[in-house]
mmCIF file of C-alpha atoms and ligand atoms in Angstrom:
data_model
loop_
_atom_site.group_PDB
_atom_site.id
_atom_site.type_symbol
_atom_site.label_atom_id
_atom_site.label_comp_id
_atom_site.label_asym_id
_atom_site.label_seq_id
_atom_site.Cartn_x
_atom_site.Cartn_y
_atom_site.Cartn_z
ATOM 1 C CA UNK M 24 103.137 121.639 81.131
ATOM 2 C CA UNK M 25 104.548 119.144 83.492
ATOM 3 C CA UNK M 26 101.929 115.645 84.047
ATOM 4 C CA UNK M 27 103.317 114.558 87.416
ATOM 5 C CA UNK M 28 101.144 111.974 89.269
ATOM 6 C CA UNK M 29 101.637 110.555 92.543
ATOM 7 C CA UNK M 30 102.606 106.679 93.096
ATOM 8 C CA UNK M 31 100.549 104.050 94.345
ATOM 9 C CA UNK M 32 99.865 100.431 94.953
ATOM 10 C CA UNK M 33 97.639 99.040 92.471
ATOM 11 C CA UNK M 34 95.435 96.130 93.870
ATOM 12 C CA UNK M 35 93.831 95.172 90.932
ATOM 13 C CA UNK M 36 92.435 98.511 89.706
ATOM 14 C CA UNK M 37 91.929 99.905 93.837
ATOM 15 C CA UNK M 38 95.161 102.074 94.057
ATOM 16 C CA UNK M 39 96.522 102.307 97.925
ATOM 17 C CA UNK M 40 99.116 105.004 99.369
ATOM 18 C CA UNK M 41 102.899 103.262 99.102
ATOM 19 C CA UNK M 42 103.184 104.235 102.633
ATOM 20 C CA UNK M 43 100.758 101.289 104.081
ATOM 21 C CA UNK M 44 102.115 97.818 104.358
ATOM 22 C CA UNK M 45 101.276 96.478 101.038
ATOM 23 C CA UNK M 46 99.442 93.446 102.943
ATOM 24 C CA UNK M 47 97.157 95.384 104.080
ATOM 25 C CA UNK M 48 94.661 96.163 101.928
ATOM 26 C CA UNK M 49 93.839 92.098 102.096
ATOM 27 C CA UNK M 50 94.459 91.802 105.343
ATOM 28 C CA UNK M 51 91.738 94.880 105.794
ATOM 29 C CA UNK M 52 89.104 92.868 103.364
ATOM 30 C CA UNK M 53 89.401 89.978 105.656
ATOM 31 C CA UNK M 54 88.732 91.450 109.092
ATOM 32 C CA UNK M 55 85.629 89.928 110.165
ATOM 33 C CA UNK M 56 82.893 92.948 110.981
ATOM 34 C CA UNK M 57 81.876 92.336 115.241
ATOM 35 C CA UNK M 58 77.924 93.428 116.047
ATOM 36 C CA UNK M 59 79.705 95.917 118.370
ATOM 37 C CA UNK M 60 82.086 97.208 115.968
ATOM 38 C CA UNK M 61 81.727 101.530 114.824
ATOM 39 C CA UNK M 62 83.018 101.976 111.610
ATOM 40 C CA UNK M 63 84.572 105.506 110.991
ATOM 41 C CA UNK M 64 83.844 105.398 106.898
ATOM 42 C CA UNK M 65 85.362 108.339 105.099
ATOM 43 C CA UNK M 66 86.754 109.358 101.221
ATOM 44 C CA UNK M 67 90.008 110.841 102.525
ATOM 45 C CA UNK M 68 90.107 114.205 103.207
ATOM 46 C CA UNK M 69 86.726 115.033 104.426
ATOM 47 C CA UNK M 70 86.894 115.312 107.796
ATOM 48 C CA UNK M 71 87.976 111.713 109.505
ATOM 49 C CA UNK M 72 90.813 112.742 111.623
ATOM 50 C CA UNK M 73 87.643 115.443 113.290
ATOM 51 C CA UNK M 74 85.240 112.839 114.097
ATOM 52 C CA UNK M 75 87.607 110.326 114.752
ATOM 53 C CA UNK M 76 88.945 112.560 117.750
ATOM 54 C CA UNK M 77 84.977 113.549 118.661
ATOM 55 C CA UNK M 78 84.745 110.044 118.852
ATOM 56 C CA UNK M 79 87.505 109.333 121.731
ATOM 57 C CA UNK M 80 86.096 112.288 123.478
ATOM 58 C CA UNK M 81 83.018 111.145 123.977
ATOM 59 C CA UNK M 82 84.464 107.779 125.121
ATOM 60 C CA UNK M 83 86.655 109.144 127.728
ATOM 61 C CA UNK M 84 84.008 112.153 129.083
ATOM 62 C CA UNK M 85 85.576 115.053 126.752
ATOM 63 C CA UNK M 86 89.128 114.583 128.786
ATOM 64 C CA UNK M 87 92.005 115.274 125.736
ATOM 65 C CA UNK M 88 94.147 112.664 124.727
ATOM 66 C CA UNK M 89 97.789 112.930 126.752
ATOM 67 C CA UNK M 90 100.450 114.739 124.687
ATOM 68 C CA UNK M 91 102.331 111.201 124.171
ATOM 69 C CA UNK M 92 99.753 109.103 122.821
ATOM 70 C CA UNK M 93 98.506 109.088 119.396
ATOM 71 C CA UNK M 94 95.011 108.811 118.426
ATOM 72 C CA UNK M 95 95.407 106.301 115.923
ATOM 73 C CA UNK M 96 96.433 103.609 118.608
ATOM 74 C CA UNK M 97 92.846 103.992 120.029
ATOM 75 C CA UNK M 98 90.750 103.977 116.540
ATOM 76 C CA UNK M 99 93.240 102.390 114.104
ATOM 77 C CA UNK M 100 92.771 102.715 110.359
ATOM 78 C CA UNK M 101 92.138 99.293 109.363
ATOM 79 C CA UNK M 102 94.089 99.072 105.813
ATOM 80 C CA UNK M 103 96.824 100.754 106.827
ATOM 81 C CA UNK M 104 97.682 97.935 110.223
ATOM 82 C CA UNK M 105 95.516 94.877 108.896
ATOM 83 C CA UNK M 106 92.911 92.794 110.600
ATOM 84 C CA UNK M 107 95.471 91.434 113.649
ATOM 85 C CA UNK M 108 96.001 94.587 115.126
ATOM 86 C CA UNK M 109 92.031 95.379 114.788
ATOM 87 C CA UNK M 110 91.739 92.192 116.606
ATOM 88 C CA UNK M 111 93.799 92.667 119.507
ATOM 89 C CA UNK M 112 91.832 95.600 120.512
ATOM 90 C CA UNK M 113 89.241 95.271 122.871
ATOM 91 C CA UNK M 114 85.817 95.336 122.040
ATOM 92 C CA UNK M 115 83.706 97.477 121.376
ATOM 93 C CA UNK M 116 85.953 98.623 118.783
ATOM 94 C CA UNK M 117 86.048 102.187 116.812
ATOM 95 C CA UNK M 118 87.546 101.197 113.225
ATOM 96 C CA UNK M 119 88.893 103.894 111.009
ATOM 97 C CA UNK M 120 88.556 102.904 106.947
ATOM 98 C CA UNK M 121 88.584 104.974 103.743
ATOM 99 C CA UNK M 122 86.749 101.876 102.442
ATOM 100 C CA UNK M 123 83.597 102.122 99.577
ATOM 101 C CA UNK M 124 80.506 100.496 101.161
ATOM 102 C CA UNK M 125 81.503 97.249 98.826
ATOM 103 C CA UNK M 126 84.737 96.481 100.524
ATOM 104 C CA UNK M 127 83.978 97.757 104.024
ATOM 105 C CA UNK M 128 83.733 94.575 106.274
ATOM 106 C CA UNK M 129 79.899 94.264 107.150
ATOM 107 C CA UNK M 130 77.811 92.953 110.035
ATOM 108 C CA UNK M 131 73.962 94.114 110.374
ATOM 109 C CA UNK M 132 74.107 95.227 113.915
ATOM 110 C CA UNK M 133 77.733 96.607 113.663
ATOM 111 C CA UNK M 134 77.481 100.574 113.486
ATOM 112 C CA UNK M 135 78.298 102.557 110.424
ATOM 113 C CA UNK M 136 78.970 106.428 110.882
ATOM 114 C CA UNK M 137 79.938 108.025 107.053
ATOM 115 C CA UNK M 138 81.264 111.290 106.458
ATOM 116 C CA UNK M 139 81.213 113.338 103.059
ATOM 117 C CA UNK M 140 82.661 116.263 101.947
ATOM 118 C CA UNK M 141 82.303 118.922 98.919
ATOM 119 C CA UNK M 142 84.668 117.317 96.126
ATOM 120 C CA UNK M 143 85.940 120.701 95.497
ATOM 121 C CA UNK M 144 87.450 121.366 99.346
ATOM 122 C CA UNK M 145 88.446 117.836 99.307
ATOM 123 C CA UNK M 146 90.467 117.691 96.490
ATOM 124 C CA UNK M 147 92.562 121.138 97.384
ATOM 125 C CA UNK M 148 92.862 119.083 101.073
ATOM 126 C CA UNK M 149 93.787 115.729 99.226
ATOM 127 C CA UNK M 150 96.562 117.540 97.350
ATOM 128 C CA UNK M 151 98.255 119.418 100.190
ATOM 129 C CA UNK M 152 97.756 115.794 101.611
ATOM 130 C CA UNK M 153 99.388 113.746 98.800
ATOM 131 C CA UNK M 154 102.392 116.324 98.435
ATOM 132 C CA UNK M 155 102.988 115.962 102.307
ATOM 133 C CA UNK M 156 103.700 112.827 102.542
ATOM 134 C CA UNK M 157 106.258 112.305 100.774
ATOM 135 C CA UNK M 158 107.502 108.705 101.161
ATOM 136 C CA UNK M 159 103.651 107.897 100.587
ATOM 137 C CA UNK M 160 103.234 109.184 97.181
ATOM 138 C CA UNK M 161 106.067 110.601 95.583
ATOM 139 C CA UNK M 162 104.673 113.863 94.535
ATOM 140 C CA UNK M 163 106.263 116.768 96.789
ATOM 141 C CA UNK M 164 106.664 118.970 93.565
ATOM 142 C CA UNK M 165 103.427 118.016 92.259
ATOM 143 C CA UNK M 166 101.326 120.592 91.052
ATOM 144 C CA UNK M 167 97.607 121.506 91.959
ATOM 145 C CA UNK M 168 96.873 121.290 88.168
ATOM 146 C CA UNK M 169 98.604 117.580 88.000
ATOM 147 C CA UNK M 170 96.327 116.218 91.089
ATOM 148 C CA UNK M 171 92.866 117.378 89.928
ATOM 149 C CA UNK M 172 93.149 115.725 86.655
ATOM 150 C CA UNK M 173 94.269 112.472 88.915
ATOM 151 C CA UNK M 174 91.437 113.063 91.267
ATOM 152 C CA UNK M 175 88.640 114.060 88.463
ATOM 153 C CA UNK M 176 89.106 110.848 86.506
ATOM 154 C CA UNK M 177 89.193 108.621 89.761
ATOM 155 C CA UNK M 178 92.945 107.781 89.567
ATOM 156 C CA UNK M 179 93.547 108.168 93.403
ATOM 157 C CA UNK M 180 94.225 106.238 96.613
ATOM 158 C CA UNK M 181 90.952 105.024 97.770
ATOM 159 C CA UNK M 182 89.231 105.513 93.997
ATOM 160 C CA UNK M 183 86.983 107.816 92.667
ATOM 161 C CA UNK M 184 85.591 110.196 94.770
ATOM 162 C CA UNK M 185 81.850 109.825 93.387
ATOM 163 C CA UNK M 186 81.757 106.053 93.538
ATOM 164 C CA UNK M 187 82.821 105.996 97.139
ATOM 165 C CA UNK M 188 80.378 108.507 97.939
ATOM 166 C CA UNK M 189 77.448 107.195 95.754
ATOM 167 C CA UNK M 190 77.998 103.889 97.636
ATOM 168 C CA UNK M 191 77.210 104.635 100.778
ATOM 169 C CA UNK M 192 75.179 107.494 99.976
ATOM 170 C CA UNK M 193 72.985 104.461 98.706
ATOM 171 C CA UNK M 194 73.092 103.043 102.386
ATOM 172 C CA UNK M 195 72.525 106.457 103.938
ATOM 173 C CA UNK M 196 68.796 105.075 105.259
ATOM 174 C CA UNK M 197 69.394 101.903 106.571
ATOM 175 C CA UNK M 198 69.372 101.570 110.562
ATOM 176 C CA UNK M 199 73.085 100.670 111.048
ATOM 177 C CA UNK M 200 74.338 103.609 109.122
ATOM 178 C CA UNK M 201 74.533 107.413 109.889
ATOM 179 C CA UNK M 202 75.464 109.834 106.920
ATOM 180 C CA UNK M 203 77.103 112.756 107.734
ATOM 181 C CA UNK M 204 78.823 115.914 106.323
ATOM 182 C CA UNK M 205 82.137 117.781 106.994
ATOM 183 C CA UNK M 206 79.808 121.329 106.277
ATOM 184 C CA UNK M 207 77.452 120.176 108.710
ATOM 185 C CA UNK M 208 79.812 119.842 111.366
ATOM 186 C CA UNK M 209 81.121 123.301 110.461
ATOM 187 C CA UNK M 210 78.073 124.664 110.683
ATOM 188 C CA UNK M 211 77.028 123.109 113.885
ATOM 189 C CA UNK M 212 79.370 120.787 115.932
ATOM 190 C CA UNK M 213 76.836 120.416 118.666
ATOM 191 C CA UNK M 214 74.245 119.315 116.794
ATOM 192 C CA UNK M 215 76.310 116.620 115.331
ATOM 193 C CA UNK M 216 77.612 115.529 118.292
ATOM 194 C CA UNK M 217 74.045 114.915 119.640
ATOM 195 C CA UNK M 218 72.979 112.759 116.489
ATOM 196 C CA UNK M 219 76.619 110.812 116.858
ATOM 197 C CA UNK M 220 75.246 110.344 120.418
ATOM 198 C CA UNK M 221 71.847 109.207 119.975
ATOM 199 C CA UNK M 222 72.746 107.081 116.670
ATOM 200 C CA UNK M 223 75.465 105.259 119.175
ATOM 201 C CA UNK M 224 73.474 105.202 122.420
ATOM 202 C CA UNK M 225 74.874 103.678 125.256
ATOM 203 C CA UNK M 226 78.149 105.033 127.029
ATOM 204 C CA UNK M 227 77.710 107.366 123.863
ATOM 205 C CA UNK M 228 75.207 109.109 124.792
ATOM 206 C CA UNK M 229 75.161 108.675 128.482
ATOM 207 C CA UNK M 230 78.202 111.423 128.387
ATOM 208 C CA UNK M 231 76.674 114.302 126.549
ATOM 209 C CA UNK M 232 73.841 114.079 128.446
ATOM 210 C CA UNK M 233 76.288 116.129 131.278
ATOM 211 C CA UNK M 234 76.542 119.665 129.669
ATOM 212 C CA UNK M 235 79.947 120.511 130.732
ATOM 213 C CA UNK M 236 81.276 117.425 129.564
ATOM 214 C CA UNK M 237 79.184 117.902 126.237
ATOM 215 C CA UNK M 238 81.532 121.537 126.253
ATOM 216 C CA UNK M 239 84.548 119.758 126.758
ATOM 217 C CA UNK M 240 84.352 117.393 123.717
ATOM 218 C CA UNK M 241 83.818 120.382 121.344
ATOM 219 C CA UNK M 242 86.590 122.224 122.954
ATOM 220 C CA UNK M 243 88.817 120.062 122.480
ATOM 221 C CA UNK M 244 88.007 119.486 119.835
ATOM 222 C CA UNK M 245 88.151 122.320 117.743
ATOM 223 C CA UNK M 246 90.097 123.170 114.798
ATOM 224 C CA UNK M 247 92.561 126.016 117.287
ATOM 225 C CA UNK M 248 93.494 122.887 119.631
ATOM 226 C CA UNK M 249 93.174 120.137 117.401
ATOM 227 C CA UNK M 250 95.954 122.667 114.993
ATOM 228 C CA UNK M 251 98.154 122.864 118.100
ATOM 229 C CA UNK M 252 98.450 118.408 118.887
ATOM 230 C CA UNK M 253 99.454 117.601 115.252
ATOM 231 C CA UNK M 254 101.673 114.975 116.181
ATOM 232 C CA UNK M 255 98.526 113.334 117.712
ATOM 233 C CA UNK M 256 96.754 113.017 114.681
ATOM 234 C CA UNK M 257 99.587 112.688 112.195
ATOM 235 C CA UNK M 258 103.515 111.848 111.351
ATOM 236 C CA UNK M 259 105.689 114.872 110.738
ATOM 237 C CA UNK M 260 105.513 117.053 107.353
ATOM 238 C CA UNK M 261 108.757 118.730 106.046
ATOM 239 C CA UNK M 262 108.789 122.348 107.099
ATOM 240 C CA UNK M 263 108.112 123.147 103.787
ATOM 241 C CA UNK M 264 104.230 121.174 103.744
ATOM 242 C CA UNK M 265 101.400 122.643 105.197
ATOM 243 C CA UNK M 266 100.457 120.672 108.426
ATOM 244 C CA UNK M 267 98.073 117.990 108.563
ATOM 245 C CA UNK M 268 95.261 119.985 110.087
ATOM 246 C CA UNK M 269 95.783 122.784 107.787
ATOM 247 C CA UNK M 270 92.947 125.377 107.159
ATOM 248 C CA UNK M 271 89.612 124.195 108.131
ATOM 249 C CA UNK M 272 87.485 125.554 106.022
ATOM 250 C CA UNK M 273 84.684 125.457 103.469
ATOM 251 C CA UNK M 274 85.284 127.192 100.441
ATOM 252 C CA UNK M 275 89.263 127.634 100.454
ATOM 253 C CA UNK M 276 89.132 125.372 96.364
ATOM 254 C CA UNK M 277 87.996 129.100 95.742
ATOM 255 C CA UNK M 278 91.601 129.748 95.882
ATOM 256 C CA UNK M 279 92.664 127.138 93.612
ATOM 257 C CA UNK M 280 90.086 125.962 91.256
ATOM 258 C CA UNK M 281 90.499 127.718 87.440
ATOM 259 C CA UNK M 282 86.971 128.799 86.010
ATOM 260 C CA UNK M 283 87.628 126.115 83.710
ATOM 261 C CA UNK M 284 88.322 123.279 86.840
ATOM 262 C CA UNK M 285 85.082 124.631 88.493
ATOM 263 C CA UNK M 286 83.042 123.901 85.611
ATOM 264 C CA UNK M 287 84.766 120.628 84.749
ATOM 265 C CA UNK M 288 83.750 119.161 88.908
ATOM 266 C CA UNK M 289 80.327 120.772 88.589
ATOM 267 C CA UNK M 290 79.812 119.095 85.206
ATOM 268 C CA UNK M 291 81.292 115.826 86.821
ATOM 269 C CA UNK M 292 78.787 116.515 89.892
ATOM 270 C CA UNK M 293 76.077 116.601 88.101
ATOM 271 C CA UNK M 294 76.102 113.676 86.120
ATOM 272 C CA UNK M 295 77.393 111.432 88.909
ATOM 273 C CA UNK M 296 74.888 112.590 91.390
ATOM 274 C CA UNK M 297 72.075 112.655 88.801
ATOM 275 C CA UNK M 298 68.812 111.377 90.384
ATOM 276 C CA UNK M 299 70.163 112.017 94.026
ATOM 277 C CA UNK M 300 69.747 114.451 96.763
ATOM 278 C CA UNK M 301 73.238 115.334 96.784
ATOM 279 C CA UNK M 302 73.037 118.492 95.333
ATOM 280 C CA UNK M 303 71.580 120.480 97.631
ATOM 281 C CA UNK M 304 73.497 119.561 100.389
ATOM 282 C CA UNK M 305 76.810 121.804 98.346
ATOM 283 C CA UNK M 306 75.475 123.704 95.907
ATOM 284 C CA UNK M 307 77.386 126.486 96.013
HETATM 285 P P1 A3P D 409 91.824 121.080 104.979
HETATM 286 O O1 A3P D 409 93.000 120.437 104.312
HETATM 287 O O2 A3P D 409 90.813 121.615 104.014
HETATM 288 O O3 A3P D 409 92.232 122.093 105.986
HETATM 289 P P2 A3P D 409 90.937 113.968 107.166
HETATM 290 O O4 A3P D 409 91.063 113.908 108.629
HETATM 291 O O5 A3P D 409 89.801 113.174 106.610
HETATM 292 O O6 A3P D 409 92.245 113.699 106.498
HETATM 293 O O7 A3P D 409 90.504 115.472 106.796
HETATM 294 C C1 A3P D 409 91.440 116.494 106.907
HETATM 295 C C2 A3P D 409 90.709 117.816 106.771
HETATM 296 O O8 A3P D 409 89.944 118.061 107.962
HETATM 297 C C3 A3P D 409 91.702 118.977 106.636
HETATM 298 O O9 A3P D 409 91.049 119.941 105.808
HETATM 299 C C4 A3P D 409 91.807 119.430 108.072
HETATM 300 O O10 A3P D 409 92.302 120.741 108.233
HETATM 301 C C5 A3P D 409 90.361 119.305 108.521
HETATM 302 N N1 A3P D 409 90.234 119.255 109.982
HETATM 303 C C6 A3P D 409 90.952 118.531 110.864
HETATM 304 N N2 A3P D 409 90.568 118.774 112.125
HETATM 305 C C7 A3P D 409 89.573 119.682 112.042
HETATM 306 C C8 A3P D 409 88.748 120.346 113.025
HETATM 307 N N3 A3P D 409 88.901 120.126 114.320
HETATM 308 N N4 A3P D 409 87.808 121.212 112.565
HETATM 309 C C9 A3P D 409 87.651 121.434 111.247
HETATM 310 N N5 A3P D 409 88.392 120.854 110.279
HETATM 311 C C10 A3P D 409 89.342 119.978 110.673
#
């Protein structure tokens, strides 16, 4: 049985994707939190690339992004271009980070929205991720079988799964920080985008307050258009990869977990999450 596992940049135990500057990851640890910063805080994989675009829709009235730009310009992911470029934009700023609460750059009044997904979705999405991008991780030939044993004992870009989560799941009550799911937003978009609104106020919330324009943001975007921009949200995938906005769904590890793998994660789950109220929000 072939043990393939992807390549990464180790910083001292906190492995990165070869694909981002090597600098930074330091540079990123550096950046200096603003009070009027929003932090987009995700694992990778559970739904950033979604709220991310929500999140430019509701600053410019639910109008789509024009077919040449790239969303990334606007909300930058703050490892992968380092604390300069995060500078340069203007403020208020809408930072991108696959950070764990520890090394996310903090400021009380700065705002904190945190997304989590099922581990078993995400790490059938992380794998069609890691295989994709080639140049990033070395693993196009990688198996399914290869990446959960990476991604069950932690040995990822971005760390373990359950300590990310479990550290801002930790912060989920505090003022400055809203926690969120990727099932929730399946199961209700509209709800979401009303609690994004009122947790951000302002210009935020101002815009869904207009019904039509509240339509437009969820139009847009939705998993049919936001499949038919990918070169908005993400760099090209070899024919062969499944595109970066692939399926969508909750439930499609069904198709790839082993009896054996599902009770494996669920075991893992369960003693990670022990003493939490984590469970109920999956279990499945
Ligand atoms: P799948 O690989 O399970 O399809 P991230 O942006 O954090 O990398 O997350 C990517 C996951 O979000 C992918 O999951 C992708 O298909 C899904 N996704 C992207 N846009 C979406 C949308 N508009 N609605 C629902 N899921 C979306």
């Amino acid at each position: 049985m072939s043990k393939k596992k992807p390549s990464y940049y180790n910083h001292n135990g906190f492995l990165m994707p070869m694909g981002f500057p090597i600098e930074g990851f330091t540079s990123a640890l550096n950046y200096q939190a603003q009070p009027s910063d929003i932090f987009l805080v995700t694992y990778p994989k559970c739904g950033t690339t979604w709220t991310q675009y929500i999140l430019w829709l509701m600053q410019h009235q639910g109008e789509p992004l024009s077919a040449s730009e790239k969303l990334e310009t606007y909300i930058p992911h703050l490892e992968e271009v380092g604390k300069e470029t995060i500078e340069n934009l203007p403020q208020p700023r809408v930072i991108k980070t696959h950070f764990p609460y520890e090394l996310t750059p903090y400021h009380p009044e700065a705002k904190y929205i945190y997304v989590a997904r099922n581990p078993f979705d995400c790490v059938v999405s992380f794998y069609h991720h890691t295989r994709g991008f080639i140049k990033h991780y070395n693993f196009a030939d990688g198996t399914f079988d290869d990446f959960f044993e990476c991604f069950i004992s932690g040995e990822v870009d971005f760390g373990d799964y359950f300590d990310h989560l479990l550290s801002w799941y930790e912060h989920k009550n505090d003022e400055n920080i809203l926690f969120l799911t990727y099932e929730a937003m399946k199961n209700n978009i509209k709800m979401i985008i009303i609690k994004i609104a009122n947790f951000l106020g302002g210009d935020y919330l101002n815009c869904i307050k207009n019904e039509h324009t509240l339509n437009k943001i969820i139009i847009n975007s939705s998993l049919e258009n936001m499949k038919k921009e990918q070169q908005r949200w993400s760099s090209n995938r070899p024919e062969n990869m499944p595109s970066f906005v692939r399926k969508g769904e909750v439930g499609d590890w069904k198709n790839y977990f082993s009896s054996e793998q599902q009770q494996r994660l669920i075991d893992k789950f369960m003693i990670r999450t022990a003493g939490t109220d984590l469970k109920p929000l999956w279990f499945f």
